Amino acid sequence: MDAIRKQATKLREQVAKQQQAVFKQFGGGGYGGSDNVITDEAELQQHQKLEKLFISTRASKHFQRDIVRGVEGYIVTGSKQVEIGTKLSDDSRKYGVENTCTSGNTLSKAALNYGRARSQMEKERGNLLKALGTQVAEPLRSMVMGAPLEDARHLAQRYDRMRQEAEAQAIEVSKRQAKVRESTGNADGALKLEASEAKLQELKSNMAILGKEAATAMTAVEAQQQRLTLQRLIAMVESERTYHHRILQILDQLEGEMVTERQRIEASPSPAVDNSMPPPPSYEEINGVFASQTYDGSTDSMGYFLGEVTHSYQAESDVELNLSVGDYVVVRKVSNNGWAEGECKGKAGWFPFGYIERRERVLASKIAEVL
């Protein structure tokens, strides 16, 4: 008889394990790794809801962390690009201020415009990086590390531990029920069964309360995660859109300035020398006749002034002076017939006065080139 009872007990345990295996799919891979379930329908639904919420909030947390890491990496790289772009802006401005060319100052102007535009673009990039940090990375980082998510997860974990305890107690109740059936009239066994059942009911009641509390907290966290992450993604898109729109405006303005200057140069004809102009005087006349003449309004009170060549001129005689755009000439005489006499790069001669423009301020390095 004892052998039969032992065999029956072993059979019941095997059946219980098989029942637990049937419901294992509801508990496996969850937030607490529980393999057993309570076969109450309402409790089962509560458990499944919490498991889904746990998985959802965990995935959202990882996504938020990925966004933060991506934005932080973008900020580090962008800060280096701002540094490089600012250096390029400074170099362009320096060239534009300190240098001109014999063929004109077009490149100097372009360098100044480019330096100004580049500085504006790097400022806009800096504003973008700042916005990404304050409007995207910081709010998401705060939520990833925040208390609401952790508190909700702790509640869910407490529920899972209590559920495992209830499952163990349910198995204990099943064993005691079997013993009572086998030993009819055993008062002590009946008392123990009653106590086990009471404890199980208490655990299930507490578990239901804790499950609802955990589900409410997890649902609130999930909604907050979804809402905040979407808001930060939109803020990131808006910040980048504003940045690229502003950059496009700066580049359009810069291109317009450069194209206009190029068109002005290409379309600007050289002032034609009037065919009726008499040829320039010889140097004998320069040193003789013209040296004693006064030309009304032809030169300033000092007698000499500096002029910048605005149009190239090719000398047609020995007494004329070759000119290239951007050259500076010391003008010593201006005649009434449209010719001027002066010195450029160590050479003296006549040239059409309309090919130069008077300059009041010239870099010292340019004056040295004239002499």
Tab-separated table of C-alpha atoms in Angstrom:
chain	number	residue	atom	x	y	z
A	1	MET	CA	0.000	0.000	0.000
A	2	ASP	CA	2.811	2.411	0.870
A	3	ALA	CA	4.440	1.657	-2.466
A	4	ILE	CA	1.183	2.475	-4.241
A	5	ARG	CA	0.881	5.764	-2.325
A	6	LYS	CA	4.440	6.760	-3.214
A	7	GLN	CA	3.817	5.940	-6.845
A	8	ALA	CA	0.594	7.999	-6.825
A	9	THR	CA	2.418	10.967	-5.231
A	10	LYS	CA	5.156	10.763	-7.837
A	11	LEU	CA	2.521	10.688	-10.574
A	12	ARG	CA	0.790	13.780	-9.211
A	13	GLU	CA	4.101	15.668	-9.111
A	14	GLN	CA	4.760	14.713	-12.731
A	15	VAL	CA	1.288	15.932	-13.733
A	16	ALA	CA	1.894	19.224	-11.886
A	17	LYS	CA	5.195	19.716	-13.722
A	18	GLN	CA	3.498	19.024	-17.060
A	19	GLN	CA	0.807	21.586	-16.260
A	20	GLN	CA	3.477	24.114	-15.408
A	21	ALA	CA	5.248	23.397	-18.712
A	22	VAL	CA	2.008	24.045	-20.629
A	23	PHE	CA	1.853	27.566	-19.171
A	24	LYS	CA	5.586	28.197	-19.371
A	25	GLN	CA	5.142	30.282	-22.543
A	26	PHE	CA	3.341	32.910	-20.484
A	27	GLY	CA	6.193	33.365	-18.032
A	28	GLY	CA	9.387	32.537	-19.950
A	29	GLY	CA	11.666	35.407	-21.031
A	30	GLY	CA	9.747	37.966	-18.974
A	31	TYR	CA	10.908	40.585	-16.589
A	32	GLY	CA	11.590	38.134	-13.756
A	33	GLY	CA	12.317	34.870	-15.517
A	34	SER	CA	9.491	33.001	-13.729
A	35	ASP	CA	8.758	29.565	-15.201
A	36	ASN	CA	5.537	28.897	-13.281
A	37	VAL	CA	2.105	30.532	-13.441
A	38	ILE	CA	-1.022	30.879	-11.419
A	39	THR	CA	-3.814	29.479	-13.573
A	40	ASP	CA	-6.239	32.286	-12.689
A	41	GLU	CA	-7.441	33.998	-15.936
A	42	ALA	CA	-7.460	37.559	-14.571
A	43	GLU	CA	-4.047	37.113	-12.984
A	44	LEU	CA	-2.691	35.599	-16.184
A	45	GLN	CA	-3.834	38.609	-18.203
A	46	GLN	CA	-2.279	40.929	-15.620
A	47	HIS	CA	0.980	39.032	-15.861
A	48	GLN	CA	1.026	39.152	-19.663
A	49	LYS	CA	0.281	42.890	-19.661
A	50	LEU	CA	3.136	43.601	-17.258
A	51	GLU	CA	5.497	41.453	-19.287
A	52	LYS	CA	4.669	43.413	-22.471
A	53	LEU	CA	5.042	46.721	-20.645
A	54	PHE	CA	8.398	45.645	-19.268
A	55	ILE	CA	9.675	44.700	-22.736
A	56	SER	CA	8.296	47.905	-24.283
A	57	THR	CA	9.806	50.253	-21.686
A	58	ARG	CA	13.136	48.443	-21.863
A	59	ALA	CA	13.268	48.831	-25.658
A	60	SER	CA	12.334	52.521	-25.401
A	61	LYS	CA	15.024	53.059	-22.793
A	62	HIS	CA	17.647	51.504	-25.070
A	63	PHE	CA	16.432	53.619	-28.010
A	64	GLN	CA	16.632	56.793	-25.923
A	65	ARG	CA	20.161	55.841	-24.877
A	66	ASP	CA	21.107	55.250	-28.528
A	67	ILE	CA	19.806	58.712	-29.482
A	68	VAL	CA	21.771	60.337	-26.651
A	69	ARG	CA	24.977	58.566	-27.674
A	70	GLY	CA	24.449	59.497	-31.329
A	71	VAL	CA	23.777	63.161	-30.530
A	72	GLU	CA	26.767	63.348	-28.195
A	73	GLY	CA	29.013	61.876	-30.907
A	74	TYR	CA	27.594	64.329	-33.443
A	75	ILE	CA	28.305	67.221	-31.062
A	76	VAL	CA	31.930	66.134	-30.541
A	77	THR	CA	32.510	65.788	-34.295
A	78	GLY	CA	30.627	69.008	-35.044
A	79	SER	CA	32.657	70.976	-32.498
A	80	LYS	CA	35.841	69.914	-34.270
A	81	GLN	CA	34.348	70.974	-37.610
A	82	VAL	CA	33.432	74.367	-36.134
A	83	GLU	CA	37.024	74.786	-34.988
A	84	ILE	CA	38.373	73.953	-38.463
A	85	GLY	CA	35.809	76.159	-40.221
A	86	THR	CA	36.555	79.092	-37.924
A	87	LYS	CA	40.273	78.782	-38.703
A	88	LEU	CA	39.474	78.792	-42.437
A	89	SER	CA	37.319	81.889	-41.958
A	90	ASP	CA	40.141	83.703	-40.148
A	91	ASP	CA	42.678	82.757	-42.840
A	92	SER	CA	40.347	83.975	-45.606
A	93	ARG	CA	39.796	87.299	-43.875
A	94	LYS	CA	43.509	87.723	-43.285
A	95	TYR	CA	44.280	87.193	-46.956
A	96	GLY	CA	41.525	89.588	-48.015
A	97	VAL	CA	42.787	92.357	-45.765
A	98	GLU	CA	46.511	92.016	-46.316
A	99	ASN	CA	46.831	91.047	-49.982
A	100	THR	CA	45.966	92.293	-53.458
A	101	CYS	CA	47.104	91.189	-56.890
A	102	THR	CA	48.557	93.052	-59.853
A	103	SER	CA	45.484	92.076	-61.868
A	104	GLY	CA	43.080	93.552	-59.310
A	105	ASN	CA	41.602	92.983	-55.868
A	106	THR	CA	38.777	90.662	-56.934
A	107	LEU	CA	40.187	87.676	-55.064
A	108	SER	CA	40.737	89.779	-51.948
A	109	LYS	CA	37.072	90.802	-51.983
A	110	ALA	CA	35.997	87.210	-52.572
A	111	ALA	CA	38.204	86.029	-49.697
A	112	LEU	CA	36.689	88.621	-47.372
A	113	ASN	CA	33.158	87.643	-48.402
A	114	TYR	CA	33.940	83.960	-48.013
A	115	GLY	CA	35.514	84.513	-44.597
A	116	ARG	CA	32.446	86.433	-43.452
A	117	ALA	CA	30.063	83.770	-44.789
A	118	ARG	CA	32.104	80.917	-43.311
A	119	SER	CA	32.064	82.625	-39.922
A	120	GLN	CA	28.268	82.916	-40.098
A	121	MET	CA	27.936	79.251	-41.098
A	122	GLU	CA	30.096	78.087	-38.197
A	123	LYS	CA	28.027	80.219	-35.844
A	124	GLU	CA	24.886	78.515	-37.146
A	125	ARG	CA	26.547	75.101	-36.697
A	126	GLY	CA	27.393	76.021	-33.119
A	127	ASN	CA	23.764	76.995	-32.502
A	128	LEU	CA	22.650	73.634	-33.923
A	129	LEU	CA	25.011	71.687	-31.669
A	130	LYS	CA	23.825	73.644	-28.647
A	131	ALA	CA	20.184	72.968	-29.527
A	132	LEU	CA	20.834	69.245	-29.965
A	133	GLY	CA	22.483	69.124	-26.570
A	134	THR	CA	19.852	71.073	-24.610
A	135	GLN	CA	16.705	70.049	-26.485
A	136	VAL	CA	17.467	66.412	-27.310
A	137	ALA	CA	20.314	64.791	-25.386
A	138	GLU	CA	19.701	66.259	-21.923
A	139	PRO	CA	15.921	65.512	-21.683
A	140	LEU	CA	16.364	61.944	-22.930
A	141	ARG	CA	19.341	61.316	-20.640
A	142	SER	CA	17.292	62.543	-17.686
A	143	MET	CA	14.501	60.137	-18.500
A	144	VAL	CA	16.833	57.174	-19.016
A	145	MET	CA	18.376	57.821	-15.593
A	146	GLY	CA	15.155	59.090	-13.993
A	147	ALA	CA	13.257	57.706	-11.010
A	148	PRO	CA	9.841	57.021	-12.636
A	149	LEU	CA	11.188	54.295	-14.912
A	150	GLU	CA	13.257	52.639	-12.206
A	151	ASP	CA	10.423	52.812	-9.655
A	152	ALA	CA	7.997	51.213	-12.107
A	153	ARG	CA	10.477	48.463	-12.962
A	154	HIS	CA	11.046	47.738	-9.249
A	155	LEU	CA	7.295	47.390	-8.737
A	156	ALA	CA	7.106	44.944	-11.627
A	157	GLN	CA	10.004	42.940	-10.216
A	158	ARG	CA	8.399	42.859	-6.748
A	159	TYR	CA	5.200	41.585	-8.364
A	160	ASP	CA	7.140	38.870	-10.165
A	161	ARG	CA	8.826	37.722	-6.942
A	162	MET	CA	5.477	37.615	-5.167
A	163	ARG	CA	4.029	35.663	-8.086
A	164	GLN	CA	6.788	33.077	-7.804
A	165	GLU	CA	6.097	32.827	-4.082
A	166	ALA	CA	2.392	32.320	-4.805
A	167	GLU	CA	3.207	29.621	-7.344
A	168	ALA	CA	5.333	27.804	-4.793
A	169	GLN	CA	2.538	28.128	-2.244
A	170	ALA	CA	0.006	26.783	-4.763
A	171	ILE	CA	2.167	23.684	-5.232
A	172	GLU	CA	2.385	23.298	-1.444
A	173	VAL	CA	-1.433	23.476	-1.211
A	174	SER	CA	-1.760	20.804	-3.913
A	175	LYS	CA	0.551	18.479	-2.001
A	176	ARG	CA	-1.323	18.960	1.257
A	177	GLN	CA	-4.650	18.383	-0.468
A	178	ALA	CA	-3.327	15.088	-1.800
A	179	LYS	CA	-2.129	14.038	1.635
A	180	VAL	CA	-5.485	14.862	3.212
A	181	ARG	CA	-7.283	12.777	0.582
A	182	GLU	CA	-4.926	9.879	1.197
A	183	SER	CA	-5.184	10.001	4.978
A	184	THR	CA	-8.821	10.631	5.744
A	185	GLY	CA	-9.496	11.881	9.265
A	186	ASN	CA	-6.026	13.358	9.796
A	187	ALA	CA	-6.905	16.546	11.726
A	188	ASP	CA	-3.366	17.883	11.769
A	189	GLY	CA	-3.101	17.561	8.003
A	190	ALA	CA	-6.421	19.337	7.550
A	191	LEU	CA	-5.262	22.253	9.743
A	192	LYS	CA	-2.033	22.576	7.777
A	193	LEU	CA	-3.968	22.506	4.523
A	194	GLU	CA	-6.274	25.233	5.784
A	195	ALA	CA	-3.317	27.407	6.802
A	196	SER	CA	-1.606	26.849	3.434
A	197	GLU	CA	-4.787	27.788	1.570
A	198	ALA	CA	-5.188	30.942	3.660
A	199	LYS	CA	-1.604	31.966	2.941
A	200	LEU	CA	-2.140	31.332	-0.760
A	201	GLN	CA	-5.238	33.510	-0.810
A	202	GLU	CA	-3.379	36.290	0.984
A	203	LEU	CA	-0.517	36.077	-1.499
A	204	LYS	CA	-2.903	36.142	-4.453
A	205	SER	CA	-4.763	39.130	-2.999
A	206	ASN	CA	-1.541	41.072	-2.388
A	207	MET	CA	-0.262	40.013	-5.775
A	208	ALA	CA	-3.371	41.373	-7.504
A	209	ILE	CA	-3.021	44.733	-5.739
A	210	LEU	CA	0.694	44.980	-6.491
A	211	GLY	CA	0.108	43.881	-10.090
A	212	LYS	CA	-2.386	46.680	-10.688
A	213	GLU	CA	-0.073	49.208	-9.078
A	214	ALA	CA	2.875	48.038	-11.197
A	215	ALA	CA	0.788	48.011	-14.381
A	216	THR	CA	-0.433	51.567	-13.732
A	217	ALA	CA	3.118	52.811	-13.121
A	218	MET	CA	4.549	50.983	-16.139
A	219	THR	CA	1.739	52.232	-18.399
A	220	ALA	CA	2.408	55.814	-17.331
A	221	VAL	CA	6.135	55.420	-17.942
A	222	GLU	CA	5.557	53.838	-21.345
A	223	ALA	CA	3.290	56.718	-22.407
A	224	GLN	CA	5.827	59.265	-21.173
A	225	GLN	CA	8.652	57.503	-23.023
A	226	GLN	CA	6.700	57.442	-26.272
A	227	ARG	CA	5.600	61.066	-26.009
A	228	LEU	CA	8.952	62.522	-24.913
A	229	THR	CA	11.047	60.539	-27.411
A	230	LEU	CA	8.802	61.603	-30.289
A	231	GLN	CA	8.973	65.236	-29.152
A	232	ARG	CA	12.779	65.121	-29.003
A	233	LEU	CA	12.996	63.541	-32.469
A	234	ILE	CA	10.785	66.308	-33.860
A	235	ALA	CA	12.909	68.934	-32.089
A	236	MET	CA	16.037	67.410	-33.623
A	237	VAL	CA	14.526	67.467	-37.118
A	238	GLU	CA	13.340	71.069	-36.690
A	239	SER	CA	16.761	72.203	-35.430
A	240	GLU	CA	18.547	70.587	-38.372
A	241	ARG	CA	15.998	71.933	-40.836
A	242	THR	CA	16.455	75.475	-39.493
A	243	TYR	CA	20.234	75.069	-39.645
A	244	HIS	CA	20.282	73.870	-43.257
A	245	HIS	CA	17.793	76.549	-44.318
A	246	ARG	CA	19.983	79.256	-42.786
A	247	ILE	CA	23.127	77.785	-44.365
A	248	LEU	CA	21.418	77.782	-47.749
A	249	GLN	CA	20.556	81.462	-47.338
A	250	ILE	CA	24.168	82.322	-46.475
A	251	LEU	CA	25.531	80.332	-49.419
A	252	ASP	CA	23.014	81.860	-51.826
A	253	GLN	CA	24.043	85.343	-50.727
A	254	LEU	CA	27.743	84.505	-51.001
A	255	GLU	CA	27.359	82.970	-54.446
A	256	GLY	CA	25.366	85.986	-55.590
A	257	GLU	CA	28.110	88.361	-54.447
A	258	MET	CA	30.844	86.369	-56.148
A	259	VAL	CA	28.937	85.885	-59.410
A	260	THR	CA	28.036	89.580	-59.537
A	261	GLU	CA	31.678	90.564	-59.075
A	262	ARG	CA	32.791	88.121	-61.755
A	263	GLN	CA	30.169	89.389	-64.191
A	264	ARG	CA	31.197	92.976	-63.468
A	265	ILE	CA	34.801	92.184	-64.303
A	266	GLU	CA	33.970	90.210	-67.420
A	267	ALA	CA	31.521	92.825	-68.709
A	268	SER	CA	33.584	95.900	-67.847
A	269	PRO	CA	35.295	97.122	-71.046
A	270	SER	CA	38.600	98.886	-70.971
A	271	PRO	CA	38.160	102.620	-71.482
A	272	ALA	CA	38.986	103.300	-75.081
A	273	VAL	CA	41.762	105.741	-75.830
A	274	ASP	CA	40.313	108.594	-77.835
A	275	ASN	CA	41.733	108.411	-81.326
A	276	SER	CA	41.759	112.183	-81.364
A	277	MET	CA	44.120	112.236	-78.362
A	278	PRO	CA	47.544	113.464	-79.379
A	279	PRO	CA	50.425	111.071	-78.712
A	280	PRO	CA	52.222	111.472	-75.407
A	281	PRO	CA	55.059	113.996	-75.416
A	282	SER	CA	58.667	112.865	-75.573
A	283	TYR	CA	60.886	112.897	-72.541
A	284	GLU	CA	62.703	115.912	-73.900
A	285	GLU	CA	59.394	117.712	-73.686
A	286	ILE	CA	58.770	116.289	-70.245
A	287	ASN	CA	62.058	117.587	-68.921
A	288	GLY	CA	61.775	120.817	-70.848
A	289	VAL	CA	58.450	122.263	-71.862
A	290	PHE	CA	56.006	120.444	-69.584
A	291	ALA	CA	58.177	120.721	-66.542
A	292	SER	CA	57.532	124.447	-66.469
A	293	GLN	CA	53.788	124.228	-67.151
A	294	THR	CA	50.983	124.113	-64.654
A	295	TYR	CA	47.931	121.939	-65.275
A	296	ASP	CA	44.707	123.242	-63.806
A	297	GLY	CA	43.458	120.772	-61.268
A	298	SER	CA	45.778	118.099	-62.599
A	299	THR	CA	47.580	117.197	-59.380
A	300	ASP	CA	47.144	117.923	-55.703
A	301	SER	CA	49.036	120.563	-53.748
A	302	MET	CA	51.883	118.144	-53.145
A	303	GLY	CA	52.330	117.646	-56.896
A	304	TYR	CA	52.215	113.830	-56.681
A	305	PHE	CA	49.512	111.287	-55.814
A	306	LEU	CA	48.978	107.518	-55.932
A	307	GLY	CA	46.641	105.862	-58.392
A	308	GLU	CA	45.443	102.259	-58.708
A	309	VAL	CA	45.295	100.780	-62.202
A	310	THR	CA	41.733	99.674	-63.000
A	311	HIS	CA	42.335	98.647	-66.637
A	312	SER	CA	45.432	97.180	-68.243
A	313	TYR	CA	47.309	99.244	-70.838
A	314	GLN	CA	49.943	98.056	-73.317
A	315	ALA	CA	52.556	100.692	-74.196
A	316	GLU	CA	52.781	101.579	-77.878
A	317	SER	CA	55.976	103.633	-77.729
A	318	ASP	CA	59.114	104.006	-75.683
A	319	VAL	CA	57.727	106.928	-73.750
A	320	GLU	CA	54.589	105.035	-72.635
A	321	LEU	CA	54.180	102.873	-69.520
A	322	ASN	CA	52.797	99.314	-69.372
A	323	LEU	CA	50.000	98.958	-66.787
A	324	SER	CA	48.343	95.895	-65.208
A	325	VAL	CA	45.124	95.917	-63.215
A	326	GLY	CA	45.912	96.330	-59.534
A	327	ASP	CA	49.245	98.119	-60.062
A	328	TYR	CA	49.876	101.338	-58.178
A	329	VAL	CA	51.374	104.340	-59.945
A	330	VAL	CA	53.007	107.463	-58.544
A	331	VAL	CA	51.325	110.105	-60.722
A	332	ARG	CA	53.565	113.124	-61.229
A	333	LYS	CA	51.844	115.007	-64.028
A	334	VAL	CA	48.407	115.005	-65.661
A	335	SER	CA	48.010	116.747	-69.002
A	336	ASN	CA	44.933	118.428	-70.451
A	337	ASN	CA	44.843	115.979	-73.357
A	338	GLY	CA	44.037	112.851	-71.253
A	339	TRP	CA	47.575	111.589	-70.617
A	340	ALA	CA	49.326	111.270	-67.291
A	341	GLU	CA	52.964	110.707	-66.459
A	342	GLY	CA	54.233	108.676	-63.554
A	343	GLU	CA	56.305	105.820	-62.216
A	344	CYS	CA	55.419	102.177	-61.549
A	345	LYS	CA	57.781	99.415	-60.428
A	346	GLY	CA	60.844	101.520	-61.144
A	347	LYS	CA	59.812	102.547	-64.636
A	348	ALA	CA	58.486	105.939	-65.789
A	349	GLY	CA	56.311	106.878	-68.737
A	350	TRP	CA	53.022	108.181	-70.047
A	351	PHE	CA	49.658	106.397	-69.847
A	352	PRO	CA	45.962	107.246	-70.334
A	353	PHE	CA	44.724	108.965	-67.192
A	354	GLY	CA	41.335	107.225	-67.455
A	355	TYR	CA	42.982	103.852	-66.753
A	356	ILE	CA	43.646	104.640	-63.078
A	357	GLU	CA	41.716	105.734	-60.016
A	358	ARG	CA	43.145	107.988	-57.329
A	359	ARG	CA	43.732	106.360	-53.961
A	360	GLU	CA	44.032	108.206	-50.664
A	361	ARG	CA	45.072	105.202	-48.540
A	362	VAL	CA	47.397	102.434	-49.695
A	363	LEU	CA	49.209	99.666	-47.781
A	364	ALA	CA	52.878	100.426	-47.184
A	365	SER	CA	53.786	97.171	-48.936
A	366	LYS	CA	52.064	98.400	-52.086
A	367	ILE	CA	53.941	101.713	-52.040
A	368	ALA	CA	57.183	99.768	-51.828
A	369	GLU	CA	56.201	97.803	-54.946
A	370	VAL	CA	55.710	101.040	-56.913
A	371	LEU	CA	59.151	102.426	-56.218
